């Protein structure tokens, strides 16, 4: 996975972070940047795996 894709995934995560923060605060969870870091890492791993799965599917369709 390239750093460019990782940056794109992080931009997507940051786009939805305010909405996630509101929902977590409604549930009584205060969200700080220190707390979010492990989840951002996990999100990036999930997005990388989803990207590779989609890439493999596209390659199969083109065979």
PDB file with SEQRES, HELIX, SHEET and CRYST1 records, atoms N, CA, C and O in Angstrom:
SEQRES   1 A   63  UNK UNK UNK UNK UNK UNK UNK UNK UNK UNK UNK UNK UNK          
SEQRES   2 A   63  UNK UNK UNK UNK UNK UNK UNK UNK UNK UNK UNK UNK UNK          
SEQRES   3 A   63  UNK UNK UNK UNK UNK UNK UNK UNK UNK UNK UNK UNK UNK          
SEQRES   4 A   63  UNK UNK UNK UNK UNK UNK UNK UNK UNK UNK UNK UNK UNK          
SEQRES   5 A   63  UNK UNK UNK UNK UNK UNK UNK UNK UNK UNK UNK                  
HELIX    1 AA1 UNK A    3  UNK A   26  1                                  24    
HELIX    2 AA2 UNK A   33  UNK A   61  1                                  29    
CRYST1    1.000    1.000    1.000  90.00  90.00  90.00 P 1           1          
ATOM      1  N   UNK A   1       0.855  -1.175   0.000  1.00  0.00           N  
ATOM      2  CA  UNK A   1       0.000   0.000   0.000  1.00  0.00           C  
ATOM      3  C   UNK A   1       0.896   1.231   0.000  1.00  0.00           C  
ATOM      4  O   UNK A   1       1.888   1.292   0.725  1.00  0.00           O  
ATOM      5  N   UNK A   2       0.543   2.180  -0.798  1.00  0.00           N  
ATOM      6  CA  UNK A   2       1.359   3.389  -0.887  1.00  0.00           C  
ATOM      7  C   UNK A   2       0.986   4.382   0.201  1.00  0.00           C  
ATOM      8  O   UNK A   2      -0.109   4.341   0.762  1.00  0.00           O  
ATOM      9  N   UNK A   3       1.917   5.264   0.477  1.00  0.00           N  
ATOM     10  CA  UNK A   3       1.646   6.327   1.446  1.00  0.00           C  
ATOM     11  C   UNK A   3       0.525   7.227   0.954  1.00  0.00           C  
ATOM     12  O   UNK A   3      -0.221   7.788   1.757  1.00  0.00           O  
ATOM     13  N   UNK A   4       0.400   7.370  -0.377  1.00  0.00           N  
ATOM     14  CA  UNK A   4      -0.678   8.196  -0.935  1.00  0.00           C  
ATOM     15  C   UNK A   4      -2.042   7.636  -0.543  1.00  0.00           C  
ATOM     16  O   UNK A   4      -2.934   8.386  -0.148  1.00  0.00           O  
ATOM     17  N   UNK A   5      -2.202   6.319  -0.652  1.00  0.00           N  
ATOM     18  CA  UNK A   5      -3.485   5.703  -0.276  1.00  0.00           C  
ATOM     19  C   UNK A   5      -3.726   5.861   1.219  1.00  0.00           C  
ATOM     20  O   UNK A   5      -4.841   6.158   1.648  1.00  0.00           O  
ATOM     21  N   UNK A   6      -2.681   5.662   2.004  1.00  0.00           N  
ATOM     22  CA  UNK A   6      -2.830   5.820   3.448  1.00  0.00           C  
ATOM     23  C   UNK A   6      -3.283   7.238   3.775  1.00  0.00           C  
ATOM     24  O   UNK A   6      -4.148   7.432   4.630  1.00  0.00           O  
ATOM     25  N   UNK A   7      -2.710   8.220   3.107  1.00  0.00           N  
ATOM     26  CA  UNK A   7      -3.113   9.612   3.336  1.00  0.00           C  
ATOM     27  C   UNK A   7      -4.563   9.835   2.912  1.00  0.00           C  
ATOM     28  O   UNK A   7      -5.305  10.546   3.589  1.00  0.00           O  
ATOM     29  N   UNK A   8      -4.965   9.237   1.804  1.00  0.00           N  
ATOM     30  CA  UNK A   8      -6.361   9.353   1.363  1.00  0.00           C  
ATOM     31  C   UNK A   8      -7.296   8.760   2.415  1.00  0.00           C  
ATOM     32  O   UNK A   8      -8.337   9.342   2.721  1.00  0.00           O  
ATOM     33  N   UNK A   9      -6.930   7.611   2.965  1.00  0.00           N  
ATOM     34  CA  UNK A   9      -7.761   6.973   3.985  1.00  0.00           C  
ATOM     35  C   UNK A   9      -7.847   7.844   5.232  1.00  0.00           C  
ATOM     36  O   UNK A   9      -8.912   7.962   5.838  1.00  0.00           O  
ATOM     37  N   UNK A  10      -6.735   8.451   5.612  1.00  0.00           N  
ATOM     38  CA  UNK A  10      -6.735   9.326   6.783  1.00  0.00           C  
ATOM     39  C   UNK A  10      -7.614  10.558   6.538  1.00  0.00           C  
ATOM     40  O   UNK A  10      -8.300  11.024   7.447  1.00  0.00           O  
ATOM     41  N   UNK A  11      -7.592  11.081   5.315  1.00  0.00           N  
ATOM     42  CA  UNK A  11      -8.450  12.225   4.987  1.00  0.00           C  
ATOM     43  C   UNK A  11      -9.920  11.846   5.100  1.00  0.00           C  
ATOM     44  O   UNK A  11     -10.739  12.634   5.573  1.00  0.00           O  
ATOM     45  N   UNK A  12     -10.250  10.631   4.661  1.00  0.00           N  
ATOM     46  CA  UNK A  12     -11.633  10.158   4.789  1.00  0.00           C  
ATOM     47  C   UNK A  12     -12.009  10.067   6.266  1.00  0.00           C  
ATOM     48  O   UNK A  12     -13.087  10.507   6.667  1.00  0.00           O  
ATOM     49  N   UNK A  13     -11.123   9.497   7.066  1.00  0.00           N  
ATOM     50  CA  UNK A  13     -11.394   9.366   8.505  1.00  0.00           C  
ATOM     51  C   UNK A  13     -11.592  10.728   9.149  1.00  0.00           C  
ATOM     52  O   UNK A  13     -12.510  10.910   9.949  1.00  0.00           O  
ATOM     53  N   UNK A  14     -10.745  11.677   8.811  1.00  0.00           N  
ATOM     54  CA  UNK A  14     -10.843  13.012   9.393  1.00  0.00           C  
ATOM     55  C   UNK A  14     -12.140  13.713   8.967  1.00  0.00           C  
ATOM     56  O   UNK A  14     -12.680  14.535   9.707  1.00  0.00           O  
ATOM     57  N   UNK A  15     -12.624  13.387   7.789  1.00  0.00           N  
ATOM     58  CA  UNK A  15     -13.882  13.960   7.295  1.00  0.00           C  
ATOM     59  C   UNK A  15     -15.052  13.564   8.206  1.00  0.00           C  
ATOM     60  O   UNK A  15     -15.950  14.366   8.465  1.00  0.00           O  
ATOM     61  N   UNK A  16     -15.025  12.319   8.683  1.00  0.00           N  
ATOM     62  CA  UNK A  16     -16.122  11.809   9.500  1.00  0.00           C  
ATOM     63  C   UNK A  16     -15.863  11.901  11.001  1.00  0.00           C  
ATOM     64  O   UNK A  16     -16.747  11.592  11.800  1.00  0.00           O  
ATOM     65  N   UNK A  17     -14.680  12.315  11.386  1.00  0.00           N  
ATOM     66  CA  UNK A  17     -14.334  12.397  12.805  1.00  0.00           C  
ATOM     67  C   UNK A  17     -15.269  13.298  13.607  1.00  0.00           C  
ATOM     68  O   UNK A  17     -15.675  12.903  14.700  1.00  0.00           O  
ATOM     69  N   UNK A  18     -15.635  14.492  13.123  1.00  0.00           N  
ATOM     70  CA  UNK A  18     -16.549  15.326  13.918  1.00  0.00           C  
ATOM     71  C   UNK A  18     -17.890  14.631  14.215  1.00  0.00           C  
ATOM     72  O   UNK A  18     -18.425  14.741  15.318  1.00  0.00           O  
ATOM     73  N   UNK A  19     -18.416  13.921  13.218  1.00  0.00           N  
ATOM     74  CA  UNK A  19     -19.678  13.200  13.418  1.00  0.00           C  
ATOM     75  C   UNK A  19     -19.499  12.080  14.452  1.00  0.00           C  
ATOM     76  O   UNK A  19     -20.355  11.886  15.315  1.00  0.00           O  
ATOM     77  N   UNK A  20     -18.400  11.357  14.361  1.00  0.00           N  
ATOM     78  CA  UNK A  20     -18.124  10.290  15.325  1.00  0.00           C  
ATOM     79  C   UNK A  20     -17.959  10.862  16.725  1.00  0.00           C  
ATOM     80  O   UNK A  20     -18.435  10.279  17.699  1.00  0.00           O  
ATOM     81  N   UNK A  21     -17.289  11.999  16.825  1.00  0.00           N  
ATOM     82  CA  UNK A  21     -17.069  12.647  18.125  1.00  0.00           C  
ATOM     83  C   UNK A  21     -18.403  13.015  18.771  1.00  0.00           C  
ATOM     84  O   UNK A  21     -18.596  12.792  19.966  1.00  0.00           O  
ATOM     85  N   UNK A  22     -19.312  13.569  17.995  1.00  0.00           N  
ATOM     86  CA  UNK A  22     -20.635  13.937  18.512  1.00  0.00           C  
ATOM     87  C   UNK A  22     -21.368  12.698  19.020  1.00  0.00           C  
ATOM     88  O   UNK A  22     -21.935  12.713  20.112  1.00  0.00           O  
ATOM     89  N   UNK A  23     -21.356  11.633  18.230  1.00  0.00           N  
ATOM     90  CA  UNK A  23     -22.055  10.410  18.629  1.00  0.00           C  
ATOM     91  C   UNK A  23     -21.447   9.803  19.889  1.00  0.00           C  
ATOM     92  O   UNK A  23     -22.173   9.345  20.771  1.00  0.00           O  
ATOM     93  N   UNK A  24     -20.129   9.796  19.976  1.00  0.00           N  
ATOM     94  CA  UNK A  24     -19.487   9.258  21.178  1.00  0.00           C  
ATOM     95  C   UNK A  24     -19.798  10.117  22.393  1.00  0.00           C  
ATOM     96  O   UNK A  24     -20.058   9.585  23.473  1.00  0.00           O  
ATOM     97  N   UNK A  25     -19.776  11.438  22.236  1.00  0.00           N  
ATOM     98  CA  UNK A  25     -20.084  12.323  23.360  1.00  0.00           C  
ATOM     99  C   UNK A  25     -21.522  12.151  23.833  1.00  0.00           C  
ATOM    100  O   UNK A  25     -21.801  12.278  25.025  1.00  0.00           O  
ATOM    101  N   UNK A  26     -22.445  11.861  22.901  1.00  0.00           N  
ATOM    102  CA  UNK A  26     -23.832  11.584  23.283  1.00  0.00           C  
ATOM    103  C   UNK A  26     -23.899  10.345  24.175  1.00  0.00           C  
ATOM    104  O   UNK A  26     -24.776  10.229  25.032  1.00  0.00           O  
ATOM    105  N   UNK A  27     -22.967   9.427  23.962  1.00  0.00           N  
ATOM    106  CA  UNK A  27     -22.908   8.190  24.749  1.00  0.00           C  
ATOM    107  C   UNK A  27     -22.071   8.348  26.012  1.00  0.00           C  
ATOM    108  O   UNK A  27     -21.876   7.389  26.758  1.00  0.00           O  
ATOM    109  N   UNK A  28     -21.578   9.557  26.249  1.00  0.00           N  
ATOM    110  CA  UNK A  28     -20.810   9.807  27.454  1.00  0.00           C  
ATOM    111  C   UNK A  28     -19.316   9.558  27.323  1.00  0.00           C  
ATOM    112  O   UNK A  28     -18.615   9.478  28.332  1.00  0.00           O  
ATOM    113  N   UNK A  29     -18.817   9.435  26.094  1.00  0.00           N  
ATOM    114  CA  UNK A  29     -17.399   9.186  25.874  1.00  0.00           C  
ATOM    115  C   UNK A  29     -16.750  10.470  25.372  1.00  0.00           C  
ATOM    116  O   UNK A  29     -17.095  10.975  24.304  1.00  0.00           O  
ATOM    117  N   UNK A  30     -15.806  10.992  26.154  1.00  0.00           N  
ATOM    118  CA  UNK A  30     -15.035  12.150  25.714  1.00  0.00           C  
ATOM    119  C   UNK A  30     -13.933  11.673  24.788  1.00  0.00           C  
ATOM    120  O   UNK A  30     -13.215  10.729  25.118  1.00  0.00           O  
ATOM    121  N   UNK A  31     -13.788  12.301  23.649  1.00  0.00           N  
ATOM    122  CA  UNK A  31     -12.820  11.856  22.656  1.00  0.00           C  
ATOM    123  C   UNK A  31     -11.698  12.872  22.519  1.00  0.00           C  
ATOM    124  O   UNK A  31     -11.941  14.045  22.236  1.00  0.00           O  
ATOM    125  N   UNK A  32     -10.469  12.413  22.723  1.00  0.00           N  
ATOM    126  CA  UNK A  32      -9.303  13.270  22.527  1.00  0.00           C  
ATOM    127  C   UNK A  32      -8.473  12.690  21.385  1.00  0.00           C  
ATOM    128  O   UNK A  32      -8.667  11.538  20.995  1.00  0.00           O  
ATOM    129  N   UNK A  33      -7.557  13.480  20.854  1.00  0.00           N  
ATOM    130  CA  UNK A  33      -6.705  12.996  19.773  1.00  0.00           C  
ATOM    131  C   UNK A  33      -5.822  11.839  20.248  1.00  0.00           C  
ATOM    132  O   UNK A  33      -5.499  10.951  19.459  1.00  0.00           O  
ATOM    133  N   UNK A  34      -5.434  11.837  21.513  1.00  0.00           N  
ATOM    134  CA  UNK A  34      -4.639  10.733  22.035  1.00  0.00           C  
ATOM    135  C   UNK A  34      -5.456   9.443  22.044  1.00  0.00           C  
ATOM    136  O   UNK A  34      -4.941   8.368  21.737  1.00  0.00           O  
ATOM    137  N   UNK A  35      -6.726   9.562  22.398  1.00  0.00           N  
ATOM    138  CA  UNK A  35      -7.595   8.393  22.439  1.00  0.00           C  
ATOM    139  C   UNK A  35      -7.902   7.871  21.042  1.00  0.00           C  
ATOM    140  O   UNK A  35      -8.079   6.666  20.859  1.00  0.00           O  
ATOM    141  N   UNK A  36      -7.967   8.757  20.061  1.00  0.00           N  
ATOM    142  CA  UNK A  36      -8.385   8.358  18.719  1.00  0.00           C  
ATOM    143  C   UNK A  36      -7.278   7.658  17.935  1.00  0.00           C  
ATOM    144  O   UNK A  36      -7.572   6.914  16.999  1.00  0.00           O  
ATOM    145  N   UNK A  37      -6.009   7.879  18.295  1.00  0.00           N  
ATOM    146  CA  UNK A  37      -4.898   7.347  17.505  1.00  0.00           C  
ATOM    147  C   UNK A  37      -4.970   5.839  17.254  1.00  0.00           C  
ATOM    148  O   UNK A  37      -4.800   5.417  16.110  1.00  0.00           O  
ATOM    149  N   UNK A  38      -5.212   5.013  18.270  1.00  0.00           N  
ATOM    150  CA  UNK A  38      -5.296   3.565  17.986  1.00  0.00           C  
ATOM    151  C   UNK A  38      -6.430   3.227  17.010  1.00  0.00           C  
ATOM    152  O   UNK A  38      -6.308   2.298  16.212  1.00  0.00           O  
ATOM    153  N   UNK A  39      -7.517   3.973  17.075  1.00  0.00           N  
ATOM    154  CA  UNK A  39      -8.635   3.723  16.170  1.00  0.00           C  
ATOM    155  C   UNK A  39      -8.312   4.167  14.751  1.00  0.00           C  
ATOM    156  O   UNK A  39      -8.758   3.544  13.787  1.00  0.00           O  
ATOM    157  N   UNK A  40      -7.542   5.238  14.618  1.00  0.00           N  
ATOM    158  CA  UNK A  40      -7.133   5.695  13.289  1.00  0.00           C  
ATOM    159  C   UNK A  40      -6.219   4.658  12.644  1.00  0.00           C  
ATOM    160  O   UNK A  40      -6.312   4.399  11.445  1.00  0.00           O  
ATOM    161  N   UNK A  41      -5.337   4.067  13.448  1.00  0.00           N  
ATOM    162  CA  UNK A  41      -4.454   3.015  12.941  1.00  0.00           C  
ATOM    163  C   UNK A  41      -5.274   1.816  12.485  1.00  0.00           C  
ATOM    164  O   UNK A  41      -5.026   1.251  11.419  1.00  0.00           O  
ATOM    165  N   UNK A  42      -6.258   1.430  13.302  1.00  0.00           N  
ATOM    166  CA  UNK A  42      -7.125   0.312  12.952  1.00  0.00           C  
ATOM    167  C   UNK A  42      -7.930   0.627  11.688  1.00  0.00           C  
ATOM    168  O   UNK A  42      -8.065  -0.224  10.809  1.00  0.00           O  
ATOM    169  N   UNK A  43      -8.458   1.839  11.597  1.00  0.00           N  
ATOM    170  CA  UNK A  43      -9.218   2.258  10.425  1.00  0.00           C  
ATOM    171  C   UNK A  43      -8.357   2.146   9.171  1.00  0.00           C  
ATOM    172  O   UNK A  43      -8.820   1.665   8.137  1.00  0.00           O  
ATOM    173  N   UNK A  44      -7.110   2.589   9.261  1.00  0.00           N  
ATOM    174  CA  UNK A  44      -6.211   2.530   8.113  1.00  0.00           C  
ATOM    175  C   UNK A  44      -5.968   1.082   7.704  1.00  0.00           C  
ATOM    176  O   UNK A  44      -5.932   0.778   6.512  1.00  0.00           O  
ATOM    177  N   UNK A  45      -5.803   0.189   8.668  1.00  0.00           N  
ATOM    178  CA  UNK A  45      -5.612  -1.227   8.362  1.00  0.00           C  
ATOM    179  C   UNK A  45      -6.845  -1.811   7.678  1.00  0.00           C  
ATOM    180  O   UNK A  45      -6.722  -2.571   6.717  1.00  0.00           O  
ATOM    181  N   UNK A  46      -8.025  -1.460   8.168  1.00  0.00           N  
ATOM    182  CA  UNK A  46      -9.273  -1.943   7.572  1.00  0.00           C  
ATOM    183  C   UNK A  46      -9.403  -1.420   6.139  1.00  0.00           C  
ATOM    184  O   UNK A  46      -9.750  -2.170   5.226  1.00  0.00           O  
ATOM    185  N   UNK A  47      -9.124  -0.142   5.954  1.00  0.00           N  
ATOM    186  CA  UNK A  47      -9.226   0.440   4.610  1.00  0.00           C  
ATOM    187  C   UNK A  47      -8.207  -0.179   3.650  1.00  0.00           C  
ATOM    188  O   UNK A  47      -8.520  -0.401   2.480  1.00  0.00           O  
ATOM    189  N   UNK A  48      -6.996  -0.460   4.129  1.00  0.00           N  
ATOM    190  CA  UNK A  48      -5.992  -1.114   3.289  1.00  0.00           C  
ATOM    191  C   UNK A  48      -6.466  -2.494   2.849  1.00  0.00           C  
ATOM    192  O   UNK A  48      -6.322  -2.871   1.686  1.00  0.00           O  
ATOM    193  N   UNK A  49      -7.032  -3.240   3.788  1.00  0.00           N  
ATOM    194  CA  UNK A  49      -7.525  -4.573   3.461  1.00  0.00           C  
ATOM    195  C   UNK A  49      -8.698  -4.499   2.481  1.00  0.00           C  
ATOM    196  O   UNK A  49      -8.771  -5.287   1.538  1.00  0.00           O  
ATOM    197  N   UNK A  50      -9.606  -3.561   2.701  1.00  0.00           N  
ATOM    198  CA  UNK A  50     -10.737  -3.392   1.786  1.00  0.00           C  
ATOM    199  C   UNK A  50     -10.262  -2.979   0.393  1.00  0.00           C  
ATOM    200  O   UNK A  50     -10.797  -3.445  -0.614  1.00  0.00           O  
ATOM    201  N   UNK A  51      -9.273  -2.117   0.340  1.00  0.00           N  
ATOM    202  CA  UNK A  51      -8.717  -1.676  -0.938  1.00  0.00           C  
ATOM    203  C   UNK A  51      -8.113  -2.858  -1.691  1.00  0.00           C  
ATOM    204  O   UNK A  51      -8.362  -3.031  -2.885  1.00  0.00           O  
ATOM    205  N   UNK A  52      -7.322  -3.670  -0.994  1.00  0.00           N  
ATOM    206  CA  UNK A  52      -6.686  -4.826  -1.629  1.00  0.00           C  
ATOM    207  C   UNK A  52      -7.736  -5.828  -2.100  1.00  0.00           C  
ATOM    208  O   UNK A  52      -7.575  -6.429  -3.162  1.00  0.00           O  
ATOM    209  N   UNK A  53      -8.801  -6.017  -1.333  1.00  0.00           N  
ATOM    210  CA  UNK A  53      -9.884  -6.916  -1.727  1.00  0.00           C  
ATOM    211  C   UNK A  53     -10.561  -6.406  -2.996  1.00  0.00           C  
ATOM    212  O   UNK A  53     -10.809  -7.179  -3.922  1.00  0.00           O  
ATOM    213  N   UNK A  54     -10.858  -5.124  -3.040  1.00  0.00           N  
ATOM    214  CA  UNK A  54     -11.466  -4.532  -4.228  1.00  0.00           C  
ATOM    215  C   UNK A  54     -10.555  -4.619  -5.436  1.00  0.00           C  
ATOM    216  O   UNK A  54     -11.012  -4.873  -6.550  1.00  0.00           O  
ATOM    217  N   UNK A  55      -9.272  -4.410  -5.216  1.00  0.00           N  
ATOM    218  CA  UNK A  55      -8.287  -4.489  -6.296  1.00  0.00           C  
ATOM    219  C   UNK A  55      -8.239  -5.911  -6.852  1.00  0.00           C  
ATOM    220  O   UNK A  55      -8.212  -6.106  -8.068  1.00  0.00           O  
ATOM    221  N   UNK A  56      -8.228  -6.901  -5.962  1.00  0.00           N  
ATOM    222  CA  UNK A  56      -8.199  -8.309  -6.394  1.00  0.00           C  
ATOM    223  C   UNK A  56      -9.471  -8.666  -7.162  1.00  0.00           C  
ATOM    224  O   UNK A  56      -9.412  -9.372  -8.169  1.00  0.00           O  
ATOM    225  N   UNK A  57     -10.615  -8.181  -6.690  1.00  0.00           N  
ATOM    226  CA  UNK A  57     -11.877  -8.438  -7.390  1.00  0.00           C  
ATOM    227  C   UNK A  57     -11.851  -7.828  -8.787  1.00  0.00           C  
ATOM    228  O   UNK A  57     -12.287  -8.464  -9.747  1.00  0.00           O  
ATOM    229  N   UNK A  58     -11.349  -6.615  -8.909  1.00  0.00           N  
ATOM    230  CA  UNK A  58     -11.279  -5.950 -10.206  1.00  0.00           C  
ATOM    231  C   UNK A  58     -10.349  -6.704 -11.156  1.00  0.00           C  
ATOM    232  O   UNK A  58     -10.636  -6.817 -12.348  1.00  0.00           O  
ATOM    233  N   UNK A  59      -9.249  -7.215 -10.636  1.00  0.00           N  
ATOM    234  CA  UNK A  59      -8.325  -7.978 -11.465  1.00  0.00           C  
ATOM    235  C   UNK A  59      -8.964  -9.277 -11.952  1.00  0.00           C  
ATOM    236  O   UNK A  59      -8.736  -9.682 -13.092  1.00  0.00           O  
ATOM    237  N   UNK A  60      -9.753  -9.929 -11.113  1.00  0.00           N  
ATOM    238  CA  UNK A  60     -10.446 -11.154 -11.502  1.00  0.00           C  
ATOM    239  C   UNK A  60     -11.449 -10.879 -12.625  1.00  0.00           C  
ATOM    240  O   UNK A  60     -11.585 -11.672 -13.556  1.00  0.00           O  
ATOM    241  N   UNK A  61     -12.144  -9.750 -12.523  1.00  0.00           N  
ATOM    242  CA  UNK A  61     -13.141  -9.393 -13.538  1.00  0.00           C  
ATOM    243  C   UNK A  61     -12.497  -9.088 -14.879  1.00  0.00           C  
ATOM    244  O   UNK A  61     -13.113  -9.285 -15.926  1.00  0.00           O  
ATOM    245  N   UNK A  62     -11.262  -8.609 -14.852  1.00  0.00           N  
ATOM    246  CA  UNK A  62     -10.568  -8.245 -16.084  1.00  0.00           C  
ATOM    247  C   UNK A  62      -9.834  -9.423 -16.723  1.00  0.00           C  
ATOM    248  O   UNK A  62      -9.247  -9.273 -17.794  1.00  0.00           O  
ATOM    249  N   UNK A  63      -9.859 -10.574 -16.090  1.00  0.00           N  
ATOM    250  CA  UNK A  63      -9.173 -11.749 -16.659  1.00  0.00           C  
ATOM    251  C   UNK A  63      -9.994 -12.423 -17.710  1.00  0.00           C  
ATOM    252  O   UNK A  63      -9.563 -13.422 -18.284  1.00  0.00           O  
TER     253      UNK A  63                                                      
END                                                                             
